[in-house]
Amino acid sequence: MLKVEKRMERRRKVLVDKCSELGLDVVGSDPWHKPNPWEFLVNKKYHIIWCNVFKAASSSWMFNFNILAGYSPEFLHKTKEIFLHLARVRYPRVTLEELKQAQNDSITFIIARHPFERLLSAYRDKFMFAVPHSFHDKLGRKIIRTYRRKGFDNHAPKHPTFPEFIRWLLDQVKQGNYLDMHFVASTRFCTPCLINFDIIMKFETLEEDQLYLIEKTGLKRVIAPEWRNMGKGKNTLELLLQFFSQLTRRELDGLYDYYRYDFELFDYSVASYYNIAKPNEIKIPEAAAIALGKVSASTKVKA
């Protein structure tokens, strides 16, 4: 566990340093500087607190938190109820004051995931495999009506293509609209610069990180997650290449600008995505230019 302990120390240091460097550790009125306790689940019995980042092992840990709340595994395996709805019956929303009070004798954790992997996972889950007549199914149809270009192949998919979805998302950001909880930046969702996290797990090292968390919280006999290979396998890499190669570098700029804090606070890189994007001549935003090792925000990238 010493290796994982050192990993956690490094992650906390990166987070604290970046929060200070970017000025995100100062309370303000905008969403990036306002503590958001709304999405935290506080279990007072077992002294564990989680900010649920959707599409970052959220299903597995929602199952675990429902077990901690008193639901039996048998019930959870059989029920058709949405796990989040079940959880909120027993984990009411807390105020910032209540959250900070609970943190005095609890371990607070978050699970981070590469922003673009998380985004693609959410797109595939909510649009490509949308439940008929669901909110996302209806939203997908609306996106198609607005963003599908005339003359598109008659064999086009019934769901929004990835570029159509991205154009919609970037327009939402530009218009200042709050994004769906599956797509919103995790730093805006959990405000990690303003609310302390004891443990920062990552999707890429989830198995080891979960064992560490369960050991630290003494929950070995209460929850027993099903261990799966959560690393970035060949299939995930192929999917990333397939979908992100459909985007232009300009669209990547927009995505990076929005998810920039997720990249920086949790130490993820954007560089490889610019290598597979559609070539064009654009200006890279300053933050992305730095990540790519460019001289300045005015540096141009040519096909």
CSV table of C-alpha atoms in Angstrom, one decimal:
chain,number,residue,atom,x,y,z
A,1,MET,CA,0.0,0.0,0.0
A,2,LEU,CA,3.0,2.3,0.3
A,3,LYS,CA,3.1,2.7,-3.5
A,4,VAL,CA,-0.5,3.8,-3.5
A,5,GLU,CA,0.0,6.1,-0.5
A,6,LYS,CA,2.8,7.9,-2.3
A,7,ARG,CA,0.6,8.1,-5.4
A,8,MET,CA,-2.2,9.8,-3.4
A,9,GLU,CA,0.3,12.3,-1.9
A,10,ARG,CA,1.5,13.2,-5.4
A,11,ARG,CA,-2.1,13.7,-6.6
A,12,ARG,CA,-3.0,15.9,-3.7
A,13,LYS,CA,0.1,18.0,-4.2
A,14,VAL,CA,-0.7,18.5,-7.9
A,15,LEU,CA,-4.2,19.4,-7.0
A,16,VAL,CA,-3.3,21.9,-4.3
A,17,ASP,CA,-0.5,23.5,-6.4
A,18,LYS,CA,-2.7,23.9,-9.5
A,19,CYS,CA,-5.6,25.2,-7.5
A,20,SER,CA,-3.3,27.9,-6.1
A,21,GLU,CA,-1.6,28.6,-9.5
A,22,LEU,CA,-5.0,29.0,-11.2
A,23,GLY,CA,-6.6,31.0,-8.5
A,24,LEU,CA,-9.3,28.4,-8.0
A,25,ASP,CA,-8.8,28.1,-4.2
A,26,VAL,CA,-10.4,31.5,-3.7
A,27,VAL,CA,-14.2,31.6,-3.1
A,28,GLY,CA,-16.1,33.7,-5.6
A,29,SER,CA,-19.6,34.1,-7.1
A,30,ASP,CA,-19.0,32.2,-10.4
A,31,PRO,CA,-19.5,28.4,-10.6
A,32,TRP,CA,-15.8,27.7,-10.7
A,33,HIS,CA,-15.2,29.6,-7.4
A,34,LYS,CA,-18.3,28.6,-5.5
A,35,PRO,CA,-18.2,25.5,-3.3
A,36,ASN,CA,-20.8,22.9,-4.5
A,37,PRO,CA,-21.9,20.4,-1.9
A,38,TRP,CA,-24.9,19.4,-3.9
A,39,GLU,CA,-23.5,16.2,-5.4
A,40,PHE,CA,-21.8,14.8,-2.3
A,41,LEU,CA,-23.0,11.6,-0.6
A,42,VAL,CA,-22.3,11.7,3.1
A,43,ASN,CA,-22.4,8.4,5.0
A,44,LYS,CA,-22.1,9.3,8.7
A,45,LYS,CA,-22.2,5.6,9.9
A,46,TYR,CA,-19.1,4.6,8.0
A,47,HIS,CA,-17.5,8.1,7.9
A,48,ILE,CA,-17.0,8.2,4.2
A,49,ILE,CA,-18.0,10.9,1.7
A,50,TRP,CA,-18.0,10.8,-2.0
A,51,CYS,CA,-18.5,13.3,-4.8
A,52,ASN,CA,-20.1,11.3,-7.6
A,53,VAL,CA,-18.5,12.2,-11.0
A,54,PHE,CA,-20.7,10.5,-13.5
A,55,LYS,CA,-18.9,8.2,-16.0
A,56,ALA,CA,-16.0,7.7,-13.6
A,57,ALA,CA,-16.8,4.4,-12.0
A,58,SER,CA,-20.0,6.0,-10.8
A,59,SER,CA,-22.3,2.9,-11.3
A,60,SER,CA,-20.0,0.7,-9.2
A,61,TRP,CA,-19.7,3.2,-6.4
A,62,MET,CA,-23.3,4.1,-6.4
A,63,PHE,CA,-24.0,0.4,-5.8
A,64,ASN,CA,-21.4,0.4,-3.0
A,65,PHE,CA,-23.0,3.5,-1.4
A,66,ASN,CA,-26.4,1.9,-1.5
A,67,ILE,CA,-25.1,-1.1,0.3
A,68,LEU,CA,-23.6,1.2,2.9
A,69,ALA,CA,-27.0,2.9,3.2
A,70,GLY,CA,-28.6,-0.5,4.1
A,71,TYR,CA,-29.9,-1.9,0.9
A,72,SER,CA,-29.1,-5.5,0.4
A,73,PRO,CA,-27.1,-6.7,-2.6
A,74,GLU,CA,-30.0,-9.0,-3.5
A,75,PHE,CA,-32.4,-6.1,-3.7
A,76,LEU,CA,-30.0,-4.0,-5.7
A,77,HIS,CA,-29.4,-6.7,-8.2
A,78,LYS,CA,-33.1,-7.2,-8.8
A,79,THR,CA,-34.5,-3.7,-8.6
A,80,LYS,CA,-35.4,-1.7,-11.6
A,81,GLU,CA,-35.1,1.5,-9.6
A,82,ILE,CA,-32.3,3.9,-10.6
A,83,PHE,CA,-29.5,3.6,-8.1
A,84,LEU,CA,-29.1,7.4,-7.8
A,85,HIS,CA,-32.8,7.7,-6.8
A,86,LEU,CA,-32.4,5.0,-4.2
A,87,ALA,CA,-29.3,6.6,-2.8
A,88,ARG,CA,-30.9,10.0,-2.5
A,89,VAL,CA,-33.7,8.5,-0.3
A,90,ARG,CA,-31.1,7.8,2.3
A,91,TYR,CA,-28.5,10.4,1.5
A,92,PRO,CA,-30.2,13.8,1.5
A,93,ARG,CA,-28.5,16.8,0.0
A,94,VAL,CA,-26.3,18.6,2.4
A,95,THR,CA,-25.4,22.2,2.9
A,96,LEU,CA,-21.7,23.3,2.7
A,97,GLU,CA,-21.7,23.7,6.5
A,98,GLU,CA,-23.1,20.2,7.0
A,99,LEU,CA,-20.5,18.8,4.6
A,100,LYS,CA,-17.6,20.5,6.3
A,101,GLN,CA,-18.9,19.3,9.7
A,102,ALA,CA,-19.1,15.7,8.4
A,103,GLN,CA,-15.6,15.9,7.0
A,104,ASN,CA,-14.1,16.4,10.4
A,105,ASP,CA,-14.3,12.6,11.1
A,106,SER,CA,-14.7,11.2,7.6
A,107,ILE,CA,-12.6,10.3,4.5
A,108,THR,CA,-13.7,12.3,1.4
A,109,PHE,CA,-12.9,10.9,-2.0
A,110,ILE,CA,-13.3,11.6,-5.7
A,111,ILE,CA,-12.7,9.4,-8.8
A,112,ALA,CA,-11.1,11.3,-11.7
A,113,ARG,CA,-11.0,10.1,-15.3
A,114,HIS,CA,-9.4,11.6,-18.5
A,115,PRO,CA,-11.9,14.3,-19.5
A,116,PHE,CA,-12.1,13.1,-23.1
A,117,GLU,CA,-12.5,9.5,-22.2
A,118,ARG,CA,-15.3,10.4,-19.8
A,119,LEU,CA,-17.0,12.6,-22.5
A,120,LEU,CA,-16.9,9.8,-25.1
A,121,SER,CA,-18.2,7.3,-22.6
A,122,ALA,CA,-21.1,9.6,-21.7
A,123,TYR,CA,-21.9,10.2,-25.4
A,124,ARG,CA,-22.0,6.5,-26.2
A,125,ASP,CA,-24.1,5.7,-23.2
A,126,LYS,CA,-26.6,8.5,-23.4
A,127,PHE,CA,-26.9,9.0,-27.2
A,128,MET,CA,-25.7,6.0,-29.1
A,129,PHE,CA,-27.5,3.6,-26.8
A,130,ALA,CA,-30.2,5.9,-25.5
A,131,VAL,CA,-33.2,4.4,-23.9
A,132,PRO,CA,-36.2,5.0,-26.3
A,133,HIS,CA,-38.3,8.0,-25.3
A,134,SER,CA,-35.8,9.0,-22.5
A,135,PHE,CA,-34.6,12.5,-21.9
A,136,HIS,CA,-31.4,11.9,-23.8
A,137,ASP,CA,-33.2,10.1,-26.7
A,138,LYS,CA,-35.4,13.3,-27.1
A,139,LEU,CA,-32.4,15.6,-26.7
A,140,GLY,CA,-30.6,13.6,-29.4
A,141,ARG,CA,-33.4,14.1,-31.8
A,142,LYS,CA,-33.3,17.8,-31.1
A,143,ILE,CA,-29.6,17.9,-31.7
A,144,ILE,CA,-30.1,16.2,-35.1
A,145,ARG,CA,-32.7,18.7,-36.2
A,146,THR,CA,-30.4,21.6,-35.3
A,147,TYR,CA,-27.0,20.3,-36.3
A,148,ARG,CA,-27.4,17.7,-39.0
A,149,ARG,CA,-26.3,19.2,-42.3
A,150,LYS,CA,-28.5,19.0,-45.4
A,151,GLY,CA,-27.7,16.3,-47.9
A,152,PHE,CA,-26.5,14.0,-45.1
A,153,ASP,CA,-26.5,10.3,-46.2
A,154,ASN,CA,-29.9,8.7,-45.9
A,155,HIS,CA,-28.2,5.9,-44.0
A,156,ALA,CA,-27.1,8.4,-41.3
A,157,PRO,CA,-27.5,7.1,-37.7
A,158,LYS,CA,-30.7,7.8,-35.8
A,159,HIS,CA,-28.7,9.3,-33.0
A,160,PRO,CA,-26.4,12.4,-33.2
A,161,THR,CA,-23.0,11.8,-34.6
A,162,PHE,CA,-20.1,12.6,-32.4
A,163,PRO,CA,-19.3,15.8,-34.2
A,164,GLU,CA,-23.0,16.9,-34.0
A,165,PHE,CA,-22.9,16.2,-30.3
A,166,ILE,CA,-19.7,18.2,-29.8
A,167,ARG,CA,-21.0,21.1,-31.8
A,168,TRP,CA,-24.1,21.2,-29.6
A,169,LEU,CA,-22.1,20.9,-26.4
A,170,LEU,CA,-19.7,23.7,-27.4
A,171,ASP,CA,-22.7,25.9,-28.3
A,172,GLN,CA,-24.2,25.2,-24.8
A,173,VAL,CA,-20.9,26.3,-23.2
A,174,LYS,CA,-20.7,29.4,-25.4
A,175,GLN,CA,-24.2,30.4,-24.4
A,176,GLY,CA,-23.5,29.9,-20.7
A,177,ASN,CA,-25.9,27.0,-20.3
A,178,TYR,CA,-25.3,24.5,-17.5
A,179,LEU,CA,-24.4,21.1,-18.9
A,180,ASP,CA,-26.0,17.8,-18.1
A,181,MET,CA,-24.4,16.1,-15.1
A,182,HIS,CA,-22.9,13.5,-17.4
A,183,PHE,CA,-21.0,16.1,-19.4
A,184,VAL,CA,-20.3,18.9,-17.0
A,185,ALA,CA,-16.6,19.4,-16.0
A,186,SER,CA,-15.9,17.5,-12.8
A,187,THR,CA,-14.1,20.5,-11.3
A,188,ARG,CA,-17.3,22.5,-11.6
A,189,PHE,CA,-19.3,19.6,-10.3
A,190,CYS,CA,-17.2,18.8,-7.2
A,191,THR,CA,-15.2,22.0,-6.8
A,192,PRO,CA,-12.1,20.2,-5.5
A,193,CYS,CA,-10.1,23.4,-4.9
A,194,LEU,CA,-12.7,24.6,-2.4
A,195,ILE,CA,-13.7,21.3,-0.8
A,196,ASN,CA,-10.9,19.1,0.6
A,197,PHE,CA,-10.5,15.5,-0.7
A,198,ASP,CA,-8.4,13.0,1.3
A,199,ILE,CA,-8.2,10.5,-1.5
A,200,ILE,CA,-8.1,11.1,-5.3
A,201,MET,CA,-8.7,7.9,-7.1
A,202,LYS,CA,-8.3,7.6,-10.9
A,203,PHE,CA,-10.1,5.5,-13.4
A,204,GLU,CA,-6.8,4.3,-14.8
A,205,THR,CA,-5.6,2.9,-11.5
A,206,LEU,CA,-9.0,2.1,-10.0
A,207,GLU,CA,-8.4,-1.4,-8.8
A,208,GLU,CA,-5.4,-0.5,-6.6
A,209,ASP,CA,-7.0,2.8,-5.5
A,210,GLN,CA,-10.2,1.1,-4.4
A,211,LEU,CA,-8.4,-1.4,-2.4
A,212,TYR,CA,-6.5,1.4,-0.7
A,213,LEU,CA,-9.7,3.3,0.0
A,214,ILE,CA,-11.5,0.3,1.4
A,215,GLU,CA,-8.5,-0.4,3.6
A,216,LYS,CA,-8.3,3.2,4.9
A,217,THR,CA,-12.0,3.3,5.7
A,218,GLY,CA,-12.2,-0.2,7.3
A,219,LEU,CA,-14.9,-1.4,4.9
A,220,LYS,CA,-13.4,-4.7,3.9
A,221,ARG,CA,-16.3,-6.7,5.4
A,222,VAL,CA,-19.0,-4.3,4.3
A,223,ILE,CA,-18.4,-3.9,0.5
A,224,ALA,CA,-16.7,-6.2,-1.9
A,225,PRO,CA,-16.6,-4.5,-5.3
A,226,GLU,CA,-16.4,-6.7,-8.4
A,227,TRP,CA,-12.9,-6.2,-9.7
A,228,ARG,CA,-12.8,-5.6,-13.4
A,229,ASN,CA,-10.0,-4.4,-15.7
A,230,MET,CA,-10.7,-0.7,-15.8
A,231,GLY,CA,-7.4,0.2,-17.5
A,232,LYS,CA,-7.3,1.7,-21.0
A,233,GLY,CA,-7.2,-1.3,-23.2
A,234,LYS,CA,-7.0,-1.7,-26.9
A,235,ASN,CA,-10.7,-1.3,-27.4
A,236,THR,CA,-10.8,2.0,-25.6
A,237,LEU,CA,-7.9,3.3,-27.6
A,238,GLU,CA,-9.6,2.2,-30.8
A,239,LEU,CA,-12.8,4.0,-29.8
A,240,LEU,CA,-10.9,7.2,-28.9
A,241,LEU,CA,-9.2,7.1,-32.3
A,242,GLN,CA,-12.4,6.4,-34.1
A,243,PHE,CA,-14.4,9.2,-32.6
A,244,PHE,CA,-11.9,12.0,-31.9
A,245,SER,CA,-10.4,11.7,-35.4
A,246,GLN,CA,-13.8,13.0,-36.6
A,247,LEU,CA,-13.2,16.4,-34.8
A,248,THR,CA,-11.3,19.4,-36.0
A,249,ARG,CA,-8.5,20.9,-34.0
A,250,ARG,CA,-10.7,23.9,-33.5
A,251,GLU,CA,-13.4,21.7,-31.9
A,252,LEU,CA,-10.6,20.2,-29.7
A,253,ASP,CA,-9.7,23.8,-28.7
A,254,GLY,CA,-13.2,24.4,-27.5
A,255,LEU,CA,-13.4,21.2,-25.6
A,256,TYR,CA,-10.0,21.8,-24.0
A,257,ASP,CA,-11.0,25.3,-23.0
A,258,TYR,CA,-14.0,24.0,-21.2
A,259,TYR,CA,-12.4,20.9,-19.5
A,260,ARG,CA,-9.0,22.7,-19.0
A,261,TYR,CA,-9.3,22.6,-15.2
A,262,ASP,CA,-10.1,18.8,-15.2
A,263,PHE,CA,-6.9,18.3,-17.3
A,264,GLU,CA,-4.7,20.5,-15.1
A,265,LEU,CA,-6.0,19.6,-11.6
A,266,PHE,CA,-5.9,15.9,-12.2
A,267,ASP,CA,-2.8,15.9,-14.3
A,268,TYR,CA,-4.1,14.6,-17.6
A,269,SER,CA,-2.6,15.4,-21.1
A,270,VAL,CA,-4.4,16.7,-24.2
A,271,ALA,CA,-1.4,16.4,-26.6
A,272,SER,CA,-2.2,13.1,-28.3
A,273,TYR,CA,-5.7,14.2,-29.3
A,274,TYR,CA,-4.3,17.0,-31.4
A,275,ASN,CA,-2.3,14.4,-33.3
A,276,ILE,CA,-5.5,12.5,-34.4
A,277,ALA,CA,-7.8,15.5,-35.0
A,278,LYS,CA,-8.7,16.7,-38.5
A,279,PRO,CA,-6.0,18.9,-39.7
A,280,ASN,CA,-6.6,22.6,-40.3
A,281,GLU,CA,-4.9,25.9,-39.5
A,282,ILE,CA,-6.0,27.2,-36.2
A,283,LYS,CA,-4.8,29.2,-33.2
A,284,ILE,CA,-4.3,27.0,-30.2
A,285,PRO,CA,-5.6,28.5,-26.9
A,286,GLU,CA,-2.8,29.4,-24.5
A,287,ALA,CA,-3.4,26.6,-22.1
A,288,ALA,CA,-3.4,24.0,-24.8
A,289,ALA,CA,-0.3,25.5,-26.4
A,290,ILE,CA,1.5,25.2,-23.1
A,291,ALA,CA,0.4,21.5,-22.8
A,292,LEU,CA,1.7,20.9,-26.3
A,293,GLY,CA,5.0,22.7,-25.7
A,294,LYS,CA,4.2,25.5,-28.0
A,295,VAL,CA,5.6,29.0,-27.5
A,296,SER,CA,2.4,31.0,-27.1
A,297,ALA,CA,-1.3,31.0,-27.7
A,298,SER,CA,-0.7,32.6,-31.1
A,299,THR,CA,1.2,29.7,-32.4
A,300,LYS,CA,-0.4,28.1,-35.4
A,301,VAL,CA,-0.7,24.5,-36.2
A,302,LYS,CA,-0.8,23.5,-39.8
A,303,ALA,CA,-2.0,20.4,-41.4
